[in-house]
Short mmCIF file of C-alpha atoms in Angstrom, two decimals:
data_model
loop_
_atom_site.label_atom_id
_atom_site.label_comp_id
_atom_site.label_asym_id
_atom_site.label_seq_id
_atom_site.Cartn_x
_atom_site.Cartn_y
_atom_site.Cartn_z
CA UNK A 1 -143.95 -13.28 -32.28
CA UNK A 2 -145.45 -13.07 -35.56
CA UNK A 3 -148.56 -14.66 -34.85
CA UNK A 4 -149.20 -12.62 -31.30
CA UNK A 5 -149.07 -9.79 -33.64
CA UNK A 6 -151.39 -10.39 -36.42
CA UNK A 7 -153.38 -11.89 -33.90
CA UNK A 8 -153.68 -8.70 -31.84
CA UNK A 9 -153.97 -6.25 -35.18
CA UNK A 10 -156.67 -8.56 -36.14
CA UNK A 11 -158.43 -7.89 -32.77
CA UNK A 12 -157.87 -4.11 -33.03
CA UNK A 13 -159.33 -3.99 -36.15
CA UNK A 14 -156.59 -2.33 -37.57
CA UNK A 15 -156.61 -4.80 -40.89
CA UNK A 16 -158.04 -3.22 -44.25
CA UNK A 17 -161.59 -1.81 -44.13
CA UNK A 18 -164.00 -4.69 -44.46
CA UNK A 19 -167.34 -5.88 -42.75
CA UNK A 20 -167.40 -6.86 -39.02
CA UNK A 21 -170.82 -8.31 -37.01
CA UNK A 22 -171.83 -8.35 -33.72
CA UNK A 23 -175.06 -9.88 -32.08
CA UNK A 24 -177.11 -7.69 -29.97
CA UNK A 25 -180.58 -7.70 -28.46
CA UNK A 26 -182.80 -5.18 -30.37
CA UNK A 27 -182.74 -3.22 -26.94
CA UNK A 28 -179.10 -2.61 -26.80
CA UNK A 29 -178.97 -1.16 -30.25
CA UNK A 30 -179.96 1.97 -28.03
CA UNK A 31 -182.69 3.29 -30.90
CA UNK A 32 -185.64 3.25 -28.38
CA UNK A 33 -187.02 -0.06 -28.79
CA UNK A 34 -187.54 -2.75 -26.10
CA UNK A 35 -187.55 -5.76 -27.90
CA UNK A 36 -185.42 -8.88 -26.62
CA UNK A 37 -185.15 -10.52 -30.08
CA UNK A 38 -181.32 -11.38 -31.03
CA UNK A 39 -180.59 -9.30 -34.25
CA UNK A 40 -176.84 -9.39 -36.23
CA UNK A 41 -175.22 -5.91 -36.65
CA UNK A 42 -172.74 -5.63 -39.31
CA UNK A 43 -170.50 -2.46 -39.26
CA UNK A 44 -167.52 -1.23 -41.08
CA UNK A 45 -163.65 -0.80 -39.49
CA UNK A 46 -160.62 -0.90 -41.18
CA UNK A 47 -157.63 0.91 -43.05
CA UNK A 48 -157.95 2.38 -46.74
CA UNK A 49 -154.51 4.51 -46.39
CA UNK A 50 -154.35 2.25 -49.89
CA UNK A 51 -156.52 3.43 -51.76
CA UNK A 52 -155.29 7.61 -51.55
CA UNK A 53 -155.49 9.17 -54.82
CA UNK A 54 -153.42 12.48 -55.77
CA UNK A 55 -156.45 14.73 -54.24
CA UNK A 56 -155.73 12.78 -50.63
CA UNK A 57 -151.61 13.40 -51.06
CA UNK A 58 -152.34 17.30 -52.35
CA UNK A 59 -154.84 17.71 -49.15
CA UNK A 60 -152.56 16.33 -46.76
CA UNK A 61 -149.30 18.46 -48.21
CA UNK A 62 -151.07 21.48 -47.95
CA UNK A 63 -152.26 20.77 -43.98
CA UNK A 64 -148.50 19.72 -43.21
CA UNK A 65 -147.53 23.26 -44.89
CA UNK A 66 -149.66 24.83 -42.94
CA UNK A 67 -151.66 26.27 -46.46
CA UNK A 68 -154.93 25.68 -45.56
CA UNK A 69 -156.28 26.26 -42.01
CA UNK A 70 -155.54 24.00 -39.21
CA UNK A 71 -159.07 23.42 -38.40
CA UNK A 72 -159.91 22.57 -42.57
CA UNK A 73 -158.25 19.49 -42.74
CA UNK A 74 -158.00 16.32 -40.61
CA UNK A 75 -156.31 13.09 -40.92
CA UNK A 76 -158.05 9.80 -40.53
CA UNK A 77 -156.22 8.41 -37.20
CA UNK A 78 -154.15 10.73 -35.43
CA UNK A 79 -157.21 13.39 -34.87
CA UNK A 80 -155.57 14.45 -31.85
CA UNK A 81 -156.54 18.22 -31.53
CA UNK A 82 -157.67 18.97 -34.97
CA UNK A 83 -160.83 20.70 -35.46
CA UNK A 84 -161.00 18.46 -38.78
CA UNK A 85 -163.43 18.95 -42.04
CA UNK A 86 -161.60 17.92 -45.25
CA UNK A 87 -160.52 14.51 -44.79
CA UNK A 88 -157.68 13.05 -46.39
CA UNK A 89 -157.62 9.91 -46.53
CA UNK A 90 -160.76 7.83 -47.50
CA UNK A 91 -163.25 6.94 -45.12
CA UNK A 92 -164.22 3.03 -44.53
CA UNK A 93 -167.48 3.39 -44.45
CA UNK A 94 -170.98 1.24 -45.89
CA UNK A 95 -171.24 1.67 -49.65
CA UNK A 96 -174.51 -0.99 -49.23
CA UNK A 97 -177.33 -1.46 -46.42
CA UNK A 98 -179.02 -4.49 -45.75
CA UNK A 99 -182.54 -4.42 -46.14
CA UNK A 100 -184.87 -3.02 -43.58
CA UNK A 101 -184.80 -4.98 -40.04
CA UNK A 102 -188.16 -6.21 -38.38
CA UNK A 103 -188.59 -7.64 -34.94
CA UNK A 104 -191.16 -7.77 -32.27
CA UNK A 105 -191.31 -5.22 -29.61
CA UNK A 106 -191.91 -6.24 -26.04
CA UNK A 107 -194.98 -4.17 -26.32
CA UNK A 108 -195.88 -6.67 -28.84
CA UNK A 109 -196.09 -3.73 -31.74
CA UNK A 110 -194.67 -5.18 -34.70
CA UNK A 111 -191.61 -2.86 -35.78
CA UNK A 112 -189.84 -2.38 -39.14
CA UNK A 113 -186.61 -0.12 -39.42
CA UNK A 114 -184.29 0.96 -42.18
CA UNK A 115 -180.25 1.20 -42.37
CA UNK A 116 -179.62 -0.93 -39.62
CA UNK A 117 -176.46 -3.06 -40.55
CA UNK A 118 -174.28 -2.11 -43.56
CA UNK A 119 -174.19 -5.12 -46.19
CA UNK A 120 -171.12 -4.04 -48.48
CA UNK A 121 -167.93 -1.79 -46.87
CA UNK A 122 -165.53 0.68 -49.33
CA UNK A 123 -162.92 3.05 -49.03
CA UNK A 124 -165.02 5.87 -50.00
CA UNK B 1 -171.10 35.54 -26.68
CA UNK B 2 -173.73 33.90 -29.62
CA UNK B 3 -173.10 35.76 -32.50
CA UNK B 4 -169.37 35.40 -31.80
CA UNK B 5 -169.41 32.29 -31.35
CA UNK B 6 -171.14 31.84 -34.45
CA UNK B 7 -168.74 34.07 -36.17
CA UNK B 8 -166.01 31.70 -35.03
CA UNK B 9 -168.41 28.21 -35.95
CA UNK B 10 -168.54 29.93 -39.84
CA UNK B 11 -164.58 31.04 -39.95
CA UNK B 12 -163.72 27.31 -38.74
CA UNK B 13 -165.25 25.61 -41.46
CA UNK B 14 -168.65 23.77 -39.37
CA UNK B 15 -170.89 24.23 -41.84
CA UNK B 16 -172.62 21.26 -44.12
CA UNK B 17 -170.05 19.19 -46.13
CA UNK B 18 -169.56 21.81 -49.46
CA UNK B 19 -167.14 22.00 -52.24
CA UNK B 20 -164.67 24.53 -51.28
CA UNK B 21 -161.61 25.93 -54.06
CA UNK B 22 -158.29 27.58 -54.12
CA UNK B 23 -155.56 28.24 -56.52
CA UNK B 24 -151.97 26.78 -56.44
CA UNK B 25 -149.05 26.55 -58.65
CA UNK B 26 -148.96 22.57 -59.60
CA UNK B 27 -145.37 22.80 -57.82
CA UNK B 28 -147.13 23.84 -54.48
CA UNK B 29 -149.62 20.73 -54.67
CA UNK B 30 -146.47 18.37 -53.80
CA UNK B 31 -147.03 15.81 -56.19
CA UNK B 32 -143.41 15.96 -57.19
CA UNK B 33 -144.05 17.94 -60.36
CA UNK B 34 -142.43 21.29 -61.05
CA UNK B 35 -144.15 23.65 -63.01
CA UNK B 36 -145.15 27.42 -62.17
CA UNK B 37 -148.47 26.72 -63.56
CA UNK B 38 -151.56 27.43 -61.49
CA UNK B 39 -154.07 25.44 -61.31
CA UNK B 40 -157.52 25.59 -59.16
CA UNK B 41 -158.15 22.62 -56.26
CA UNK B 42 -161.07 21.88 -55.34
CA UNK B 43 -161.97 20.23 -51.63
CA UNK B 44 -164.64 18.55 -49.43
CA UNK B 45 -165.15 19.96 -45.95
CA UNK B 46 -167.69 20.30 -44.04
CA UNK B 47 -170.48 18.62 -41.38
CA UNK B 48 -172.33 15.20 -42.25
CA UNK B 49 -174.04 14.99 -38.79
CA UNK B 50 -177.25 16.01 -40.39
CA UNK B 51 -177.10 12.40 -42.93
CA UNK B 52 -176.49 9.87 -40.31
CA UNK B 53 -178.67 6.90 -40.09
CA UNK B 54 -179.40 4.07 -37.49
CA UNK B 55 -176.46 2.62 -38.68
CA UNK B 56 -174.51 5.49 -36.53
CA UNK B 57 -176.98 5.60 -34.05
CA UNK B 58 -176.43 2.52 -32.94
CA UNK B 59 -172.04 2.17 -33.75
CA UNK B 60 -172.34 5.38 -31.70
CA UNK B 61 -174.24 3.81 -28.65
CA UNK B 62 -172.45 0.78 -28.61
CA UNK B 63 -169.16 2.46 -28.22
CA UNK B 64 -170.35 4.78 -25.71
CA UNK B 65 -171.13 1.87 -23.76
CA UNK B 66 -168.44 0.62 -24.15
CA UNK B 67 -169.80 -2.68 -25.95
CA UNK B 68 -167.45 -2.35 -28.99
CA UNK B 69 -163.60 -2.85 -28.29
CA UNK B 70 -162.86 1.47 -27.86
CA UNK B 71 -159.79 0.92 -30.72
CA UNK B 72 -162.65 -0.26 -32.90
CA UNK B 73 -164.90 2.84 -33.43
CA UNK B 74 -164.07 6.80 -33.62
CA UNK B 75 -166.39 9.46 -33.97
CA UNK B 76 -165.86 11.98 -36.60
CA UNK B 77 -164.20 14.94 -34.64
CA UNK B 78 -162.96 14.76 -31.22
CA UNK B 79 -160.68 11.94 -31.66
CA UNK B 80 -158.16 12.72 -29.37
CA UNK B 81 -156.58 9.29 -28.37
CA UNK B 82 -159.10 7.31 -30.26
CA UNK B 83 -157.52 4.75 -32.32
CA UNK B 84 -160.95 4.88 -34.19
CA UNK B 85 -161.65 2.27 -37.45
CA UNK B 86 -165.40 2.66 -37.25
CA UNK B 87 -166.56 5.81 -38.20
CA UNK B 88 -170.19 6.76 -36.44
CA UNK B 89 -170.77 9.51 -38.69
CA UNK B 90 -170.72 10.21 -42.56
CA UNK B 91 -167.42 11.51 -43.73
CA UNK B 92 -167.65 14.89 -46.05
CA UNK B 93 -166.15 13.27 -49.14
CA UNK B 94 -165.33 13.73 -52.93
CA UNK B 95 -168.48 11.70 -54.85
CA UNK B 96 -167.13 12.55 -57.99
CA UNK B 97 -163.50 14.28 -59.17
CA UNK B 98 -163.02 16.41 -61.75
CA UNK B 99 -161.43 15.16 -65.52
CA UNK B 100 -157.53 14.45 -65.58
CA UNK B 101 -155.37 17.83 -65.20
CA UNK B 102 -153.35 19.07 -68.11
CA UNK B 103 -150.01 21.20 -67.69
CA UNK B 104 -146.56 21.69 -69.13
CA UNK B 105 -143.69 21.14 -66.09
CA UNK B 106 -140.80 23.70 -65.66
CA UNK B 107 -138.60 20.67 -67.65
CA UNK B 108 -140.83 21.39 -70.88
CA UNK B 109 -142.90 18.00 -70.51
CA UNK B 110 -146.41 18.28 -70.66
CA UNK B 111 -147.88 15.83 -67.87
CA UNK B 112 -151.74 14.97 -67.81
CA UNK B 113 -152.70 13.52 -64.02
CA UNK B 114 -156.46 12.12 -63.12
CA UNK B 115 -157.80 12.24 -59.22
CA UNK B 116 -156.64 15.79 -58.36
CA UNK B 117 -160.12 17.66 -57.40
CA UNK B 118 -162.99 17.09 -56.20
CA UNK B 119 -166.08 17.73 -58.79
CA UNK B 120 -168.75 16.95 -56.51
CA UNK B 121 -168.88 16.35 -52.19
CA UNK B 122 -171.46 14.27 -50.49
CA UNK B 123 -171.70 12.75 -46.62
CA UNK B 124 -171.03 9.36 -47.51
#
């Protein structure tokens, strides 16, 4: 059904490239701190097959033909084997981080770190 | 052995995300145009593991535990069987691409085309 479906490409995160958050404990962030403060974490995941621009659809013709070498080029999904390096199609990645997290280590050191979340996502 | 192997690393396109060139005929690009032309493309490629941030750290952690839904994250090369949508490292990618391309087709119609190569690559 059409519902079950959207529902379950929703859950795979296979929708366009946008912002997604998770909570976490500072702890399971896994940088090295011990702190059991709640913080958000807001990553990007998602498709931008739509936004390709001639350089993506030359790069990816010459792979296919087999003009450049295997292990130069990669596609975005199926990476299945490839030794990758020029990418062609456009990454969804953060084009914005939020500012700099602080929290309270279970040490009781006061902590301050940058580039933790991303704020803003793009096909870039 | 090490230098081999090193060799091998070089020849396979490893090193840090660069601007890389070649020269085609605009037929050969498989945009659809025909024209014996040749024209110079230039590529990304390269690593970005040196320009990742906590951001990565921590996508990278929480998919390694497991923590993140395993469709919802890839890492940048071995993605054999990921379905990937979170990328935990920078991709090598055009920052910049070079003016519109010029060039007269085998039909005598001069074409002018924007978005064919790269100008500039960064880990973004």
């Amino acid at each position: 059904d059409r519902q079950g479906r959207r529902t379950k490409r929703a859950r795979e995160g296979r929708g366009p490239c946008s912002l997604h958050e998770k909570y976490w404990t500072v702890s399971e962030l896994g940088l090295g701190y011990e702190s059991d403060e709640t913080v958000v974490f807001r990553y990007c995941s998602g498709k931008c097959v739509a936004r390709r621009r001639n350089y993506d659809i030359i790069l990816e013709h010459l792979h296919r033909g087999g003009q450049l070498d295997e292990s130069s080029t990669c596609r975005e999904r199926k990476g299945r084997g490839k030794k990758n390096k020029a990418r062609y199609s456009p990454c969804c990645r953060p084009t914005r981080y939020e500012k700099d997290i602080s929290f309270l280590g279970n040490n009781n050191i006061f902590y301050t770190i940058p580039d933790v979340s991303a704020k803003e996502c793009g096909c870039v």
